[in-house]
PDB file of C-alpha atoms in Angstrom:
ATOM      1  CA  UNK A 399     -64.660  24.746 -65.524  1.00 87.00           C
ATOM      2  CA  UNK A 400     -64.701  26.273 -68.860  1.00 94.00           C
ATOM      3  CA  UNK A 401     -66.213  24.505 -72.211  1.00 96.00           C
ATOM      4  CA  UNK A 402     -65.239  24.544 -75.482  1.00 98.00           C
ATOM      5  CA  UNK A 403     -67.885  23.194 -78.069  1.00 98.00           C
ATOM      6  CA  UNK A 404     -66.933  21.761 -81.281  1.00 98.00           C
ATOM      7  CA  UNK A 405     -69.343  19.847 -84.228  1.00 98.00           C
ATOM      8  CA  UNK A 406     -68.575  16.128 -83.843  1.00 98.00           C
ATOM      9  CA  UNK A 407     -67.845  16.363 -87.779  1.00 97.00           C
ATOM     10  CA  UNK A 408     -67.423  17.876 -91.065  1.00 98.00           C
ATOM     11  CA  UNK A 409     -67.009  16.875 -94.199  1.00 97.00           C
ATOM     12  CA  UNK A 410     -65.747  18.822 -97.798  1.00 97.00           C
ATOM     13  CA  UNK A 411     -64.765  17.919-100.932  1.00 97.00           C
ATOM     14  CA  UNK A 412     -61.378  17.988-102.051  1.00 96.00           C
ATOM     15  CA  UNK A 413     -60.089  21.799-103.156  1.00 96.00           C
ATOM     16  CA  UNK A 414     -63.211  23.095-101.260  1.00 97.00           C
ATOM     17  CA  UNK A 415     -62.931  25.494 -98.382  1.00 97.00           C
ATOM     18  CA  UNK A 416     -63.697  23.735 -94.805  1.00 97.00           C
ATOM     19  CA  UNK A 417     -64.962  25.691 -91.676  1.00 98.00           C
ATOM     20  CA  UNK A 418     -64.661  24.360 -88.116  1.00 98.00           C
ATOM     21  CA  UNK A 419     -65.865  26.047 -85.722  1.00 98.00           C
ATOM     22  CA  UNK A 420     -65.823  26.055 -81.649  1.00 98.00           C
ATOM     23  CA  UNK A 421     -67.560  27.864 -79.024  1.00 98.00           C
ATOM     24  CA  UNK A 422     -67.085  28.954 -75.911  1.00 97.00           C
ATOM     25  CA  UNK A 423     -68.441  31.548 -73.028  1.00 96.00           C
ATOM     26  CA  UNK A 424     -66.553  35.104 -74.491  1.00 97.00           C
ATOM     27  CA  UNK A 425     -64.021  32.837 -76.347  1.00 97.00           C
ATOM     28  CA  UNK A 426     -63.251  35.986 -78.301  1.00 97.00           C
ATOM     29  CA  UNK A 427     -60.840  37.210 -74.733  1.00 97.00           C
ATOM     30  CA  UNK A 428     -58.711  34.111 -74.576  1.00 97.00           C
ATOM     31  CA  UNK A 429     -56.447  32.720 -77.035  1.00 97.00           C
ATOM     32  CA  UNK A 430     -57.470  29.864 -79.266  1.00 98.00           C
ATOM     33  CA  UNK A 431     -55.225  27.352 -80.667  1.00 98.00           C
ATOM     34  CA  UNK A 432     -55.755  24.467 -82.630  1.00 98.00           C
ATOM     35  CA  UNK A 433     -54.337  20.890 -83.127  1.00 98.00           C
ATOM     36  CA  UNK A 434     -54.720  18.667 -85.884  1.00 97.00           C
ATOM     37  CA  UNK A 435     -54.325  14.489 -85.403  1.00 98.00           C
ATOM     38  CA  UNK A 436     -54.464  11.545 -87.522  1.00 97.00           C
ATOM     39  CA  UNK A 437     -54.895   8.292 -86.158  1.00 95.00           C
ATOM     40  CA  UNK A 438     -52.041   6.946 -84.211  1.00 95.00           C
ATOM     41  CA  UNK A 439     -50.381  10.286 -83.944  1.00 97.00           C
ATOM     42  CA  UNK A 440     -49.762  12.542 -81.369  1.00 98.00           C
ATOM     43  CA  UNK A 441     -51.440  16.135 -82.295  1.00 98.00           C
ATOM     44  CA  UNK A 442     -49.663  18.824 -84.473  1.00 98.00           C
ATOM     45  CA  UNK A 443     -50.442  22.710 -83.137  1.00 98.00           C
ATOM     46  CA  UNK A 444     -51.424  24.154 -86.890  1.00 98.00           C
ATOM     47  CA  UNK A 445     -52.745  27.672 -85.187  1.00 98.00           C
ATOM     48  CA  UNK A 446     -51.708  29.333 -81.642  1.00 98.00           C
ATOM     49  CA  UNK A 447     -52.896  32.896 -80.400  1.00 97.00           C
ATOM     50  CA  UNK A 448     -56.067  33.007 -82.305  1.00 97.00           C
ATOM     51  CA  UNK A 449     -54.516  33.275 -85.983  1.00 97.00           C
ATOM     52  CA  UNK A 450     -50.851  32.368 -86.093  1.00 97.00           C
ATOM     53  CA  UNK A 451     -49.192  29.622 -87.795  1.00 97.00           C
ATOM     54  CA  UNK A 452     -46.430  27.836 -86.638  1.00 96.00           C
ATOM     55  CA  UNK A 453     -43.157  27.366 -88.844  1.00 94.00           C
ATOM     56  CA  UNK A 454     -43.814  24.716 -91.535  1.00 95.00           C
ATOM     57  CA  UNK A 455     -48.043  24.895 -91.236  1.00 97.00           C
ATOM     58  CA  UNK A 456     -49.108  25.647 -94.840  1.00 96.00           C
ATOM     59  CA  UNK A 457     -50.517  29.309 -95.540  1.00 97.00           C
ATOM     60  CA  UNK A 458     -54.228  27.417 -96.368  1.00 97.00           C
ATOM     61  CA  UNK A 459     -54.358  26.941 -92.674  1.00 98.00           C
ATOM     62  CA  UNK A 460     -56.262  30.093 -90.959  1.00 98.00           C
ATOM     63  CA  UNK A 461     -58.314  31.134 -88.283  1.00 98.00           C
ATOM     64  CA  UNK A 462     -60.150  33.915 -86.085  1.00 98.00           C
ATOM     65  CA  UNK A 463     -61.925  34.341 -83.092  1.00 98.00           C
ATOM     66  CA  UNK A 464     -64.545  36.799 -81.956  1.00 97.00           C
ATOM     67  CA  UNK A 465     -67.142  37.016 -79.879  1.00 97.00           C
ATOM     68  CA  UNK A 466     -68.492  33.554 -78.736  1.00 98.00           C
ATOM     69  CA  UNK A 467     -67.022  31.400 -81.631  1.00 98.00           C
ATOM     70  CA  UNK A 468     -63.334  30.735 -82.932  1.00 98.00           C
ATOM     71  CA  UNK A 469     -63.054  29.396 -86.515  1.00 98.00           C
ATOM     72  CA  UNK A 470     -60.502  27.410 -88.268  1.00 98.00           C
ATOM     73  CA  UNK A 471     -60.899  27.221 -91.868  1.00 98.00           C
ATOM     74  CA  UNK A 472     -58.653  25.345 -94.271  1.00 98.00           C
ATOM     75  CA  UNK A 473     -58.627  26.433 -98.009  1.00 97.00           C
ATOM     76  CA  UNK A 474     -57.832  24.116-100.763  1.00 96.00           C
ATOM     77  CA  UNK A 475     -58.619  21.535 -98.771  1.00 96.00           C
ATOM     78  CA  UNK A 476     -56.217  18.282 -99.392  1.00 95.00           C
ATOM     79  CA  UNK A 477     -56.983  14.547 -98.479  1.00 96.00           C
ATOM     80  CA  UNK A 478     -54.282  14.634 -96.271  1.00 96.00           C
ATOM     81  CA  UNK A 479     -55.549  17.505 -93.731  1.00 96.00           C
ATOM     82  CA  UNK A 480     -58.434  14.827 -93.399  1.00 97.00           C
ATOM     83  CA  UNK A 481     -57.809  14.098 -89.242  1.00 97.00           C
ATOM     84  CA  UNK A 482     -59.263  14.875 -85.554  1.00 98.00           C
ATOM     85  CA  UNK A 483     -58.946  18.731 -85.282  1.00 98.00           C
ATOM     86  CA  UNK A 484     -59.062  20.081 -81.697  1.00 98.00           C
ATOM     87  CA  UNK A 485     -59.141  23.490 -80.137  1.00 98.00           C
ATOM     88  CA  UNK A 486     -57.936  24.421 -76.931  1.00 98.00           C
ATOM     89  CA  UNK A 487     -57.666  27.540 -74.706  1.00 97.00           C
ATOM     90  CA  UNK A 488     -55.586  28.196 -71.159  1.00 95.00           C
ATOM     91  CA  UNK A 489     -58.073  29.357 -68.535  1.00 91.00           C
ATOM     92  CA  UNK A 490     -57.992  30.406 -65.058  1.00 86.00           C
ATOM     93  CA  UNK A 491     -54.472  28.099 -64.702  1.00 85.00           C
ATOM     94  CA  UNK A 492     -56.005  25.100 -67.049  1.00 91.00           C
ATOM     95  CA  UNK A 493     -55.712  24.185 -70.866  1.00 94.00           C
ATOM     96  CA  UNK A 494     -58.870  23.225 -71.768  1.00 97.00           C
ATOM     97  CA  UNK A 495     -59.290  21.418 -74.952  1.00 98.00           C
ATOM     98  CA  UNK A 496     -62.654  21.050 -77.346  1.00 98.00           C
ATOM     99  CA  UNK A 497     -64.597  17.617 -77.540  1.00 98.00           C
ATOM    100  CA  UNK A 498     -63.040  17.811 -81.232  1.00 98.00           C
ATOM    101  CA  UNK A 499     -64.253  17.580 -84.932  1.00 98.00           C
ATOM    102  CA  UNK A 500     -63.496  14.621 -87.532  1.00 98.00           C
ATOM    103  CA  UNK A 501     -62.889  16.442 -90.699  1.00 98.00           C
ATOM    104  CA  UNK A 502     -63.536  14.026 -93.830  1.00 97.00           C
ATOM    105  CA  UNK A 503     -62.406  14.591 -97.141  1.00 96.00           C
ATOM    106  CA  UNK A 504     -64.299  13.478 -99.772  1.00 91.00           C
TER     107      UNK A 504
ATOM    108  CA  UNK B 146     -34.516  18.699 -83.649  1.00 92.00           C
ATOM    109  CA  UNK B 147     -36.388  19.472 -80.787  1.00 94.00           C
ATOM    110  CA  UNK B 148     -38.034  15.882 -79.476  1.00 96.00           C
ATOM    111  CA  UNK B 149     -39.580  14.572 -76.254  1.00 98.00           C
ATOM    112  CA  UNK B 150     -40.352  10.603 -75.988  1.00 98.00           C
ATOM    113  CA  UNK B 151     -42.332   9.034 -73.251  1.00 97.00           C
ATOM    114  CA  UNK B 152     -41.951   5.908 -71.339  1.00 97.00           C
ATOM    115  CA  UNK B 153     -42.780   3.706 -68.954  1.00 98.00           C
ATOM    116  CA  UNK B 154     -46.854   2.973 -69.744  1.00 97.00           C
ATOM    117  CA  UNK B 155     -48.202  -0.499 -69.408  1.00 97.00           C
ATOM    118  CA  UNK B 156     -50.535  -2.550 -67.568  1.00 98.00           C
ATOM    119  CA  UNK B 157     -51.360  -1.956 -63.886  1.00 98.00           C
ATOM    120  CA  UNK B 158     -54.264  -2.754 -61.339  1.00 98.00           C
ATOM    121  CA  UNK B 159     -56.726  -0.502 -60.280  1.00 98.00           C
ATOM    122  CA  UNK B 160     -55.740   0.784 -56.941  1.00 98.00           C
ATOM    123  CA  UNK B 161     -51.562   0.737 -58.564  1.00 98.00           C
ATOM    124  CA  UNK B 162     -49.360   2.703 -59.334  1.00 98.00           C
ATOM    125  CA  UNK B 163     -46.995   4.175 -62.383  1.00 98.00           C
ATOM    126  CA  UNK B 164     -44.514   6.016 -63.149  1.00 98.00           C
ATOM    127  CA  UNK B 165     -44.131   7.764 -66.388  1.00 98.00           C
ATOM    128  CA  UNK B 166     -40.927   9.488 -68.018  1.00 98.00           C
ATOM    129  CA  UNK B 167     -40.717  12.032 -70.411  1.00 98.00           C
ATOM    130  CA  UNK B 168     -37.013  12.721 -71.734  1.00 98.00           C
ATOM    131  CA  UNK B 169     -36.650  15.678 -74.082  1.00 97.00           C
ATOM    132  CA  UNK B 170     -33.705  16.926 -76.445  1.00 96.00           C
ATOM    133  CA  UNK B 171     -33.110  20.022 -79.234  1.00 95.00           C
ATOM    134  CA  UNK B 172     -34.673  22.778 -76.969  1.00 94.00           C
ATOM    135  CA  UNK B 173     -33.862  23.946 -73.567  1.00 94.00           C
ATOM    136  CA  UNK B 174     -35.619  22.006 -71.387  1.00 94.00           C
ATOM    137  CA  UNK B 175     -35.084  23.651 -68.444  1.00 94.00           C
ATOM    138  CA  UNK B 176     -36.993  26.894 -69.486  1.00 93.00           C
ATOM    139  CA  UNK B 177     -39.462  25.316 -70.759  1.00 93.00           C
ATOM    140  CA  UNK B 178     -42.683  23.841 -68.751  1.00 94.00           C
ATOM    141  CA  UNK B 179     -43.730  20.454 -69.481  1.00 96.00           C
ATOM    142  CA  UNK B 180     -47.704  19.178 -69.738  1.00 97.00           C
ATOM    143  CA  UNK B 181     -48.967  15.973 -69.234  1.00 98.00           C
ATOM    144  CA  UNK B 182     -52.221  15.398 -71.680  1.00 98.00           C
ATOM    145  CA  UNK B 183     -54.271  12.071 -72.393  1.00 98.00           C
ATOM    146  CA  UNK B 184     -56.599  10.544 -74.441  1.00 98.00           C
ATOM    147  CA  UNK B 185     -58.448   7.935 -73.667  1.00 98.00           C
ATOM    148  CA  UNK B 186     -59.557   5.494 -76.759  1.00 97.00           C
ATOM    149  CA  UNK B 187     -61.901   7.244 -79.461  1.00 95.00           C
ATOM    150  CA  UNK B 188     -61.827  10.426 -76.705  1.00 97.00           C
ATOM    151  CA  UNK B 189     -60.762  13.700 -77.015  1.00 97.00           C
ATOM    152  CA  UNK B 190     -57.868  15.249 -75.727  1.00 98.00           C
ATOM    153  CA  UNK B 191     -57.239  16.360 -72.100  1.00 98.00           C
ATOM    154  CA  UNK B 192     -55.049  18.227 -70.229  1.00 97.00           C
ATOM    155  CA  UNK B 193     -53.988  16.334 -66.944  1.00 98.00           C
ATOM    156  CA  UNK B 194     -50.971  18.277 -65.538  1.00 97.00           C
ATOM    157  CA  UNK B 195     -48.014  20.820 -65.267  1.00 96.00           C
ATOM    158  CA  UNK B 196     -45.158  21.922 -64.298  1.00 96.00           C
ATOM    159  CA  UNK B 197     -43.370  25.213 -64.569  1.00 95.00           C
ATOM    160  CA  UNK B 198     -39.393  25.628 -64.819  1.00 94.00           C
ATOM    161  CA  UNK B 199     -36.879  26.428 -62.038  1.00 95.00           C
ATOM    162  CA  UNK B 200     -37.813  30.279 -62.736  1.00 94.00           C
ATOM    163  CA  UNK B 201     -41.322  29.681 -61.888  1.00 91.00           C
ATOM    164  CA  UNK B 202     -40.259  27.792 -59.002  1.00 94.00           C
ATOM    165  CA  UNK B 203     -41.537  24.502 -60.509  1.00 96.00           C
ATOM    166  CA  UNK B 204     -45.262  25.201 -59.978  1.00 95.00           C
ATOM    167  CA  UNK B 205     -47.384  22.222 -60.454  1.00 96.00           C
ATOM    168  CA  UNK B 206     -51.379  22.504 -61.302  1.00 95.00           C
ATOM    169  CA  UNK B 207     -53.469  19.933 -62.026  1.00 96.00           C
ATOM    170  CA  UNK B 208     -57.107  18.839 -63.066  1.00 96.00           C
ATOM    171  CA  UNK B 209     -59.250  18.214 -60.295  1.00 95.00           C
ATOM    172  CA  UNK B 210     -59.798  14.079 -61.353  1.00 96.00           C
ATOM    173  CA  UNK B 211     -56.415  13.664 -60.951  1.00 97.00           C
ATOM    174  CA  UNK B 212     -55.346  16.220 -57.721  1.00 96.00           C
ATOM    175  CA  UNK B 213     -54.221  14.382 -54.894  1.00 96.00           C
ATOM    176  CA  UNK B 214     -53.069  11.075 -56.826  1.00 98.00           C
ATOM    177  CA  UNK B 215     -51.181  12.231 -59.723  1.00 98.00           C
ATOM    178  CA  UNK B 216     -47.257  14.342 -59.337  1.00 98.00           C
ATOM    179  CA  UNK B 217     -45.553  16.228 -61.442  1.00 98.00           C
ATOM    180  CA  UNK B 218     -41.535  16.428 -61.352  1.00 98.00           C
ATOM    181  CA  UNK B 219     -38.890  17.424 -63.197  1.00 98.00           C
ATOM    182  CA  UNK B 220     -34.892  16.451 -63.422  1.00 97.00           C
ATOM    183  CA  UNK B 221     -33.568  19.393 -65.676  1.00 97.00           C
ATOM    184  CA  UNK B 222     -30.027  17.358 -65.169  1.00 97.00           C
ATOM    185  CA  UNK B 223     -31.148  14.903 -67.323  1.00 97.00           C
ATOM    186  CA  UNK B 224     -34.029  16.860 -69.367  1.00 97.00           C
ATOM    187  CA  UNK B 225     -36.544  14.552 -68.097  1.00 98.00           C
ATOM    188  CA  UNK B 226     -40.149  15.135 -66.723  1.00 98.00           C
ATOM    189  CA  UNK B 227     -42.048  12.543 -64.730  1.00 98.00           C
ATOM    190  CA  UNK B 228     -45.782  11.891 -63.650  1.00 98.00           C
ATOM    191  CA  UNK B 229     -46.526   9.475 -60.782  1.00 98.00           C
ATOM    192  CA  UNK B 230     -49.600   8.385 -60.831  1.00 98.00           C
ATOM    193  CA  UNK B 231     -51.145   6.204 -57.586  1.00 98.00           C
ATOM    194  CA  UNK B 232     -54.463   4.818 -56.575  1.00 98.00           C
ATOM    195  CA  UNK B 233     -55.184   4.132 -60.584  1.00 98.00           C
ATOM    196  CA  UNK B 234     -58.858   4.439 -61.600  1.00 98.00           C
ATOM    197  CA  UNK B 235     -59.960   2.257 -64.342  1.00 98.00           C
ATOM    198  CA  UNK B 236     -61.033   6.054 -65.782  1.00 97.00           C
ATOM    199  CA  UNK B 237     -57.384   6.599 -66.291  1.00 98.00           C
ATOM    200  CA  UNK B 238     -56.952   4.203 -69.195  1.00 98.00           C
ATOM    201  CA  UNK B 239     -55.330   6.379 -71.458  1.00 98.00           C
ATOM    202  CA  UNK B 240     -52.893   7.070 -74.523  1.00 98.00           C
ATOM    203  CA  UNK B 241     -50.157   9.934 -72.283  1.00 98.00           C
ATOM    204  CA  UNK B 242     -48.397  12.537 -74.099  1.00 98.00           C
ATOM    205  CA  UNK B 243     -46.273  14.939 -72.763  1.00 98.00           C
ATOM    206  CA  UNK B 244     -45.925  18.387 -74.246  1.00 98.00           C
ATOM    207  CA  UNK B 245     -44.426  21.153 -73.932  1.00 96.00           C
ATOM    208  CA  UNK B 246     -44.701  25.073 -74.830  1.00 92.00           C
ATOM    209  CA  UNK B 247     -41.762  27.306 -76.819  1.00 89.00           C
ATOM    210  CA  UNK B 248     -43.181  28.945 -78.962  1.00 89.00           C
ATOM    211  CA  UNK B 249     -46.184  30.757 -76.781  1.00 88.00           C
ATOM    212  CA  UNK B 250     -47.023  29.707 -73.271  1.00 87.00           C
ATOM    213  CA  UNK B 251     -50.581  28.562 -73.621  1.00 91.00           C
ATOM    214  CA  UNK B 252     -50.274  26.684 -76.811  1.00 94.00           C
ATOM    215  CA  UNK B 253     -48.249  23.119 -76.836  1.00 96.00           C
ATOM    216  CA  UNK B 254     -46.100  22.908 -80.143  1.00 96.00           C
ATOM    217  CA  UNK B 255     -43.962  19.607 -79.051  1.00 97.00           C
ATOM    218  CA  UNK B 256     -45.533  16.362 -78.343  1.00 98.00           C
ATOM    219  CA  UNK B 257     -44.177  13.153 -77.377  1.00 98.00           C
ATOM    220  CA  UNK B 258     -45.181   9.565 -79.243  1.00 98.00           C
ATOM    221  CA  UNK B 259     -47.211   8.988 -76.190  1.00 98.00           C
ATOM    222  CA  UNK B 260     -47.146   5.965 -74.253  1.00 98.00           C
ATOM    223  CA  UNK B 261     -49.967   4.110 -73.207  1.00 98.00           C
ATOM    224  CA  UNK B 262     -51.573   2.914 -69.701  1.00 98.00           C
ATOM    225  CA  UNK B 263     -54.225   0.518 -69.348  1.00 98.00           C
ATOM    226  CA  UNK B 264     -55.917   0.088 -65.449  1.00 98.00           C
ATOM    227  CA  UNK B 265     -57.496  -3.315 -65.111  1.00 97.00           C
ATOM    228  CA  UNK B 266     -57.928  -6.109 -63.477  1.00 95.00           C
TER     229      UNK B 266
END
């Protein structure tokens, strides 16, 4: 089965930029989304096909993939985008998601 | 709005059996395939299930833990999914969301509330 690999957390201050990254065997051929979740929630999709934003995700949301590594980054980071962020790719029939990073803003 | 609510979690023994409901509305459900994912408490997300629409002949494909025990359905009638799940492992103690995929095929943009199920004796 295939892995995705994400840091268990991250942290940034408020307005700062925040990277999270997640890794996987040629990740840079597959698509990478990725969900965002606060506790008690049920995830929100904030990036599909590598780099696109759904309608109503905020323009500081962004991402890219190459290589081995897919990166989300969120600009102007804002207490609320402080939550469980996941990534996830479809692979030979499964969607596969990342063990997934706890962003803290602080 | 488009919406999907799940129902039907609770408490069962190991060894039991549940069945799960997923009704959606504000999108056409019936062109649309449906996901089962869980997340067990403090865990990470994972995919458990799907099924494809009419078009796609109602595929099903699921993980390997779960092959064998757990089915996928679908009543398009009523926009409603379902996942049966027998012979309950204690392992599948878990928050259950169903999702689903308009936008792009391999990323889920709807969710459900989630409903949970707890195995135990």
């Amino acid at each position: 089965s295939y892995d995705l690999t994400q840091p268990p957390s991250v942290s940034v201050s408020p307005g700062q930029t925040a990277s999270i990254t997640c890794s996987g065997n040629e990740l840079g051929y597959k698509y990478v989304s990725w969900y965002h979740q606060k506790p008690g929630q049920s995830p929100i999709l904030v990036i599909y096909h590598d780099n696109k934003r759904p309608s109503g995700i905020p323009e500081r949301f962004s991402a890219s993939n190459s290589g081995n590594t897919a990166t989300l980054t969120i600009s102007g980071t804002q207490a609320v985008d402080e939550a469980d962020y996941y990534c996830q790719v479809w692979d030979n029939s499964s969607w596969v998601f990342g063990g997934g990073t706890k962003m803290t803003v602080l | 709005e488009a919406q999907l609510v799940e129902s039907g979690g609770g408490l069962v023994q190991p060894g039991g059996s549940l069945k799960l409901s997923c009704a959606a509305s504000g999108f056409t459900f019936s062109l649309s395939g449906l996901h089962w994912v869980r997340q067990a408490s403090g865990k990470g997300l994972e995919w458990v299930g799907r099924i494809r629409s009419k078009t796609n002949d109602y595929a099903t494909a699921y993980i390997a833990s779960v092959n064998g025990r757990f089915t996928i359905s679908r009543d398009d009638s009523k926009s409603t999914a379902y996942l049966q799940m027998n012979s309950l492992k204690t392992e599948d103690t878990a928050v259950y969301y169903c999702a689903t995929t308009t936008i792009v095929d391999d990323a889920f943009d709807i969710w459900g509330q989630g409903t949970m199920v707890t195995v135990s004796s």
